[in-house]
Amino acid sequence: HSADAQRTDLMTITRFVLNEQSKQPEARGDFTILLSHIVLGCKFVCSAVNKAGLAKLIGLAGETNVQGEEQKKLDVLSNDVFVKALVSSGRTCILVSEEDEEATFVEPSKRGKLYIVVFDPLDGSSNIDCGVSIGTIFGIYLVKENREPTIEDVLQPGKNMLAAGYCMYGSSCTFVLSTGRGVNGFTLDPSLGEFILTHPDIKVPKKGKIYSVNEGNAKNWDGPTTKYVENCKFPKDGSSPKSLRYVGSMVADVHRTFLYGGIFLYPADKKSPNGKLRVLYEVFPMSFLMEQAGGQAFTGKERALDLVPTKLHERSPIFLGSYEDVEEIKALYAADQKLE
Ligand code: P6P
């Protein structure tokens, strides 16, 4: 009976969010509608990504297709889909995408609740052709006041986010979400076209045995990062060395960190003093989720969610993952500060 009950009690992402929102007395369904449009975008991208390989095979992706139209690159196509889905939700007022230099201010007739969505429609897209997992990352803010939205409304610290999530297009399509009450993971059941709750209440292990960084940048790292990575490989306390796992696709590396523990690092280096990852739609959403899962996120100077961005596409170094692992690198940066 219980197996049947399990099978027939389909906890879809829509039902899950409705349940959560029903606990918010002031909720009027706007957020649920906004989220359903983000989910729609992810379903589209999932299907397009899964076909990309095939399309490449039959010469569609990247070249002109049978109608002689220039086939859009997948990240441009994904961006178009998300922008259209978010505008048509009638619940957004400003959109910030990794693909667009400027923010999109939704025209008043289509503007609904004052939600701002920052997103990377297809992060890691350079990995598509070799079949490595890629993903969509997003964060949701409310405008600061109920007035004509301006770019100032976007430049808020990550701690002001109402919600954040990502969708990973890998061996399965996994949607991970937090609306500020913990983190939950959903897996797309293609036969239903629904995301089903598969990873309830994700908690990142307090300490991990994996470190995740691009060792190819080691020549340019600063002292604390160099010391930390050295200690991962040659532990002073005689413990066994950590394993290195680095996919080079943030969603894949961070998703593994959530489930297995450990630390993900994209440090500053001499070539890029602010690191490589973007604050609004990579660092903030993953940091929000990591804290909600009991982990930490640190920039080398401060708690990542306390950072106040000054530009749309600003970058920041990021160290995130298991609470105790991040504590260790925080101590190394603190000691380094004292020396200065
Ligand atoms: P590197 C992908 O291009 C990306 O933006 C993130 O998904 C990933 O974590 C990072 O860059 C990888 O950068 O310099 O190690 O190749």
Coordinates of C-alpha atoms and ligand atoms in Angstrom, one line a residue:
H1 CA 0.0 0.0 0.0
S2 CA 2.7 2.5 1.0
A3 CA 4.5 2.0 -2.3
D4 CA 1.3 2.7 -4.2
A5 CA 0.6 5.7 -1.9
Q6 CA 4.2 6.9 -2.7
R7 CA 3.5 6.5 -6.5
T8 CA 0.1 8.1 -6.5
D9 CA 1.0 11.0 -4.1
L10 CA 2.8 13.0 -6.8
M11 CA 4.5 15.9 -5.1
T12 CA 5.0 18.1 -8.2
I13 CA 7.0 21.4 -7.9
T14 CA 3.8 23.3 -8.5
R15 CA 2.0 21.6 -5.7
F16 CA 5.0 21.9 -3.4
V17 CA 5.3 25.7 -4.0
L18 CA 1.5 26.1 -3.5
N19 CA 1.8 24.3 -0.2
E20 CA 4.7 26.5 0.9
Q21 CA 3.0 29.7 -0.3
S22 CA -0.3 28.8 1.4
K23 CA 1.7 29.2 4.7
Q24 CA 2.3 32.8 3.7
P25 CA -0.9 34.7 4.7
E26 CA -0.1 37.6 2.4
A27 CA 0.7 35.4 -0.6
R28 CA -1.7 36.0 -3.5
G29 CA -0.3 33.4 -5.9
D30 CA 2.0 35.8 -7.8
F31 CA 5.2 34.0 -6.8
T32 CA 3.7 30.6 -7.7
I33 CA 2.7 32.0 -11.2
L34 CA 6.2 33.5 -11.7
L35 CA 7.9 30.2 -10.7
S36 CA 5.6 28.2 -13.0
H37 CA 6.9 30.3 -15.9
I38 CA 10.6 29.7 -14.8
V39 CA 9.8 26.0 -14.7
L40 CA 8.3 26.2 -18.2
G41 CA 11.5 27.8 -19.5
C42 CA 13.6 25.0 -17.9
K43 CA 11.5 22.3 -19.5
F44 CA 12.0 23.9 -22.9
V45 CA 15.7 24.2 -22.4
C46 CA 16.0 20.7 -21.1
S47 CA 14.4 19.4 -24.3
A48 CA 16.5 21.6 -26.5
V49 CA 19.7 20.6 -24.7
N50 CA 18.9 17.0 -25.0
K51 CA 18.3 17.4 -28.7
A52 CA 21.4 19.6 -29.2
G53 CA 23.7 16.6 -29.7
L54 CA 21.3 15.0 -32.1
A55 CA 20.8 18.4 -33.9
K56 CA 24.6 18.7 -34.2
L57 CA 24.6 15.2 -35.8
I58 CA 22.0 16.1 -38.4
G59 CA 23.6 19.4 -38.9
L60 CA 20.9 21.6 -37.3
A61 CA 22.5 23.3 -34.3
G62 CA 25.0 26.0 -35.1
E63 CA 24.5 25.8 -38.9
T64 CA 21.6 26.8 -41.1
N65 CA 18.6 24.5 -40.7
V66 CA 16.5 23.0 -43.5
Q67 CA 14.6 26.2 -43.9
G68 CA 17.9 27.9 -44.4
E69 CA 17.4 29.9 -41.1
E70 CA 20.5 30.5 -39.0
Q71 CA 20.0 28.0 -36.1
K72 CA 20.4 30.0 -32.9
K73 CA 23.1 29.1 -30.5
L74 CA 21.5 27.2 -27.5
D75 CA 22.4 29.9 -25.0
V76 CA 20.8 32.6 -27.1
L77 CA 17.8 30.5 -27.7
S78 CA 17.5 29.7 -24.0
N79 CA 17.7 33.4 -23.2
D80 CA 14.9 34.3 -25.6
V81 CA 12.7 31.6 -24.1
F82 CA 13.3 32.8 -20.5
V83 CA 12.8 36.5 -21.3
K84 CA 9.5 35.7 -23.2
A85 CA 8.3 33.3 -20.4
L86 CA 9.2 35.8 -17.6
V87 CA 7.5 38.8 -19.4
S88 CA 4.4 36.8 -20.3
S89 CA 4.1 35.7 -16.6
G90 CA 2.9 39.3 -16.0
R91 CA 4.7 39.2 -12.6
T92 CA 8.1 40.8 -13.4
C93 CA 9.3 44.3 -13.8
I94 CA 13.1 44.0 -14.4
L95 CA 15.1 41.1 -15.9
V96 CA 18.9 40.8 -15.8
S97 CA 20.4 38.1 -18.0
E98 CA 24.0 37.0 -18.4
E99 CA 23.3 37.2 -22.2
D100 CA 22.1 40.8 -22.2
E101 CA 24.5 43.8 -21.5
E102 CA 21.5 45.9 -20.3
A103 CA 18.7 45.1 -17.9
T104 CA 15.2 44.5 -19.5
F105 CA 12.6 46.9 -18.0
V106 CA 9.2 45.2 -18.7
E107 CA 6.8 47.6 -20.3
P108 CA 4.1 48.8 -17.9
S109 CA 1.2 47.1 -19.7
K110 CA 2.9 43.7 -19.1
R111 CA 4.3 44.6 -15.6
G112 CA 2.7 42.8 -12.7
K113 CA 4.0 42.2 -9.2
L114 CA 7.3 44.0 -8.6
Y115 CA 9.5 40.9 -9.0
I116 CA 13.0 41.2 -10.4
V117 CA 14.6 38.0 -11.9
V118 CA 18.3 37.7 -12.4
F119 CA 19.4 34.7 -14.4
D120 CA 22.0 32.9 -16.4
P121 CA 19.9 31.0 -19.0
L122 CA 22.6 28.5 -19.9
D123 CA 25.6 28.5 -17.7
G124 CA 28.6 26.5 -18.9
S125 CA 27.3 26.4 -22.4
S126 CA 30.8 25.9 -23.8
N127 CA 30.4 22.3 -22.4
I128 CA 27.4 21.5 -24.5
D129 CA 29.2 19.9 -27.5
C130 CA 31.0 17.4 -25.3
G131 CA 27.8 16.4 -23.4
V132 CA 28.9 17.8 -20.0
S133 CA 26.1 18.9 -17.6
I134 CA 25.1 22.5 -17.9
G135 CA 22.4 24.6 -16.2
T136 CA 20.1 27.6 -15.7
I137 CA 20.7 29.6 -12.5
F138 CA 18.2 32.3 -11.2
G139 CA 17.5 34.5 -8.3
I140 CA 14.3 36.5 -7.4
Y141 CA 14.2 40.0 -5.7
L142 CA 11.4 42.4 -4.9
V143 CA 11.8 46.0 -5.9
K144 CA 12.8 48.1 -2.9
E145 CA 9.8 50.4 -3.0
N146 CA 6.5 50.4 -4.9
R147 CA 7.5 53.0 -7.5
E148 CA 8.9 53.2 -11.1
P149 CA 11.7 50.5 -11.0
T150 CA 15.2 51.7 -11.6
I151 CA 18.6 49.9 -11.9
E152 CA 19.1 50.7 -8.2
D153 CA 16.4 48.0 -7.5
V154 CA 18.7 45.4 -9.0
L155 CA 21.9 46.3 -7.2
Q156 CA 20.8 44.7 -3.9
P157 CA 22.9 42.4 -1.7
G158 CA 22.2 38.7 -2.1
K159 CA 20.7 38.4 1.4
N160 CA 17.6 40.4 0.0
M161 CA 16.8 37.6 -2.4
L162 CA 13.3 36.0 -1.9
A163 CA 14.2 32.8 -3.7
A164 CA 17.0 31.2 -5.8
G165 CA 17.4 28.0 -7.8
Y166 CA 19.0 26.2 -10.6
C167 CA 18.1 23.6 -13.2
M168 CA 20.8 21.1 -14.2
Y169 CA 20.6 19.5 -17.6
G170 CA 22.5 16.3 -17.1
S171 CA 21.8 12.6 -17.0
S172 CA 18.5 13.7 -15.6
C173 CA 16.9 17.2 -15.4
T174 CA 17.1 18.3 -11.8
F175 CA 15.5 21.5 -10.4
V176 CA 16.8 22.7 -7.0
L177 CA 15.0 25.6 -5.3
S178 CA 14.8 27.6 -2.1
T179 CA 12.2 30.2 -1.2
G180 CA 13.9 30.8 2.1
R181 CA 12.7 27.8 4.0
G182 CA 15.3 25.2 3.2
V183 CA 16.3 23.6 -0.2
N184 CA 14.4 21.0 -2.2
G185 CA 15.3 19.1 -5.3
F186 CA 12.9 18.0 -8.1
T187 CA 13.6 15.7 -11.0
L188 CA 11.8 15.9 -14.3
D189 CA 9.6 12.9 -15.2
P190 CA 9.6 13.2 -19.0
S191 CA 6.6 10.9 -19.2
L192 CA 4.6 13.4 -17.2
G193 CA 6.4 16.6 -18.1
E194 CA 6.4 17.3 -14.4
F195 CA 9.2 18.0 -11.9
I196 CA 8.6 15.6 -9.0
L197 CA 10.1 16.1 -5.4
T198 CA 13.1 13.7 -5.2
H199 CA 15.5 15.4 -2.9
P200 CA 13.4 16.8 0.1
D201 CA 15.2 19.2 2.5
I202 CA 18.8 19.1 1.1
K203 CA 21.4 19.6 3.8
V204 CA 25.1 19.9 2.7
P205 CA 27.4 17.7 4.9
K206 CA 29.1 19.7 7.6
K207 CA 32.5 18.7 6.2
G208 CA 33.5 17.1 2.9
K209 CA 36.4 15.2 1.3
I210 CA 36.3 17.0 -2.0
Y211 CA 37.7 20.3 -3.2
S212 CA 36.7 21.7 -6.6
V213 CA 38.9 24.3 -8.3
N214 CA 40.6 24.9 -11.6
E215 CA 44.2 23.9 -10.6
G216 CA 45.3 25.3 -14.0
N217 CA 45.1 28.8 -12.4
A218 CA 47.4 27.9 -9.4
K219 CA 50.3 30.0 -10.7
N220 CA 48.1 33.1 -10.2
W221 CA 46.4 32.4 -6.9
D222 CA 47.0 34.5 -3.8
G223 CA 48.5 33.2 -0.5
P224 CA 45.5 32.0 1.4
T225 CA 44.0 30.1 -1.6
T226 CA 47.4 28.6 -2.3
K227 CA 47.8 27.5 1.3
Y228 CA 44.3 26.1 1.5
V229 CA 44.7 24.0 -1.7
E230 CA 48.2 22.9 -0.5
N231 CA 46.6 21.6 2.7
C232 CA 43.9 19.7 0.8
K233 CA 46.7 17.8 -1.0
F234 CA 49.2 17.5 1.8
P235 CA 47.2 17.7 5.0
K236 CA 49.4 18.9 7.9
D237 CA 47.3 16.9 10.5
G238 CA 48.2 13.6 8.8
S239 CA 44.6 13.1 7.6
S240 CA 44.0 11.7 4.1
P241 CA 44.2 14.2 1.2
K242 CA 40.9 15.4 -0.3
S243 CA 39.9 14.4 -3.8
L244 CA 39.8 16.9 -6.6
R245 CA 36.6 17.0 -8.6
Y246 CA 36.2 19.8 -11.2
V247 CA 33.6 19.6 -14.0
G248 CA 34.1 23.2 -15.2
S249 CA 30.3 23.8 -15.2
M250 CA 29.3 25.6 -12.0
V251 CA 25.8 24.0 -11.8
A252 CA 27.4 20.5 -11.9
D253 CA 30.2 21.3 -9.5
V254 CA 27.9 23.0 -7.0
H255 CA 25.1 20.3 -7.3
R256 CA 27.7 17.7 -6.4
T257 CA 28.9 19.8 -3.5
F258 CA 25.3 20.0 -2.1
L259 CA 24.9 16.2 -2.2
Y260 CA 28.4 15.0 -1.4
G261 CA 29.8 17.9 0.6
G262 CA 33.2 19.6 0.1
I263 CA 34.1 23.0 -1.2
F264 CA 33.9 24.8 -4.5
L265 CA 36.3 27.6 -5.2
Y266 CA 36.6 30.2 -7.9
P267 CA 39.3 32.4 -6.4
A268 CA 40.6 35.8 -7.5
D269 CA 43.9 35.6 -9.3
K270 CA 46.4 38.0 -10.7
K271 CA 44.8 37.9 -14.1
S272 CA 41.2 38.3 -12.7
P273 CA 41.3 40.2 -9.4
N274 CA 37.5 39.6 -9.0
G275 CA 37.6 36.0 -10.0
K276 CA 35.4 34.9 -13.0
L277 CA 31.9 34.2 -11.6
R278 CA 29.2 36.8 -11.8
V279 CA 27.7 38.2 -8.6
L280 CA 24.0 38.6 -9.4
Y281 CA 23.2 35.4 -11.3
E282 CA 25.9 32.9 -10.3
V283 CA 27.4 33.8 -6.9
F284 CA 24.3 35.1 -5.2
P285 CA 21.8 32.3 -6.1
M286 CA 24.3 29.5 -5.3
S287 CA 25.3 31.3 -2.0
F288 CA 21.7 31.7 -1.0
L289 CA 21.0 28.0 -1.6
M290 CA 24.2 26.9 0.1
E291 CA 23.3 28.9 3.3
Q292 CA 19.8 27.5 3.2
A293 CA 21.3 24.0 3.0
G294 CA 23.4 24.7 6.1
G295 CA 26.7 25.5 4.3
Q296 CA 28.5 28.8 3.8
A297 CA 29.6 31.2 1.0
F298 CA 32.5 33.5 1.3
T299 CA 34.2 36.0 -1.1
G300 CA 37.6 36.1 0.5
K301 CA 36.7 39.3 2.2
E302 CA 33.1 38.9 3.5
R303 CA 29.9 36.7 3.6
A304 CA 29.0 36.5 -0.1
L305 CA 25.3 37.5 0.5
D306 CA 26.4 40.7 2.2
L307 CA 28.2 41.9 -1.0
V308 CA 26.4 45.0 -2.5
P309 CA 27.0 44.9 -6.3
T310 CA 27.7 48.2 -8.1
K311 CA 27.4 46.9 -11.7
L312 CA 25.1 44.4 -13.4
H313 CA 27.7 42.0 -14.5
E314 CA 30.1 42.4 -11.6
R315 CA 32.3 39.4 -10.7
S316 CA 33.4 38.1 -7.3
P317 CA 35.7 35.4 -6.0
I318 CA 33.6 32.7 -4.3
F319 CA 34.3 29.9 -1.8
L320 CA 31.2 27.9 -1.0
G321 CA 30.2 24.5 0.4
S322 CA 30.4 22.5 3.6
Y323 CA 30.3 24.8 6.7
E324 CA 33.6 23.6 8.2
D325 CA 35.5 23.6 5.0
V326 CA 34.6 27.2 4.3
E327 CA 35.6 28.1 7.9
E328 CA 39.1 26.8 7.2
I329 CA 39.6 29.1 4.2
K330 CA 38.0 32.0 6.1
A331 CA 40.6 31.6 8.8
L332 CA 43.4 31.7 6.3
Y333 CA 42.1 34.9 4.7
A334 CA 41.6 36.4 8.2
A335 CA 45.2 35.6 9.2
D336 CA 46.4 37.1 5.9
Q337 CA 44.5 40.3 6.6
K338 CA 46.3 40.6 10.0
L339 CA 49.7 40.4 8.3
E340 CA 48.8 43.3 6.0
Ligands
P6P1 P1 37.2 27.9 -15.9 C1 31.4 28.1 -17.3 O1 32.0 28.7 -18.4 C2 31.6 29.0 -16.1 O2 31.0 30.2 -16.2 C3 31.1 28.2 -14.9 O3 30.0 27.4 -15.2 C4 32.2 27.4 -14.4 O4 32.2 27.2 -13.0 C5 33.4 28.3 -14.8 O5 33.0 29.1 -15.8 C6 34.6 27.5 -15.2 O6 35.7 28.4 -15.5 O7 38.0 29.1 -15.9 O8 37.6 26.9 -14.7 O9 37.0 27.2 -17.2

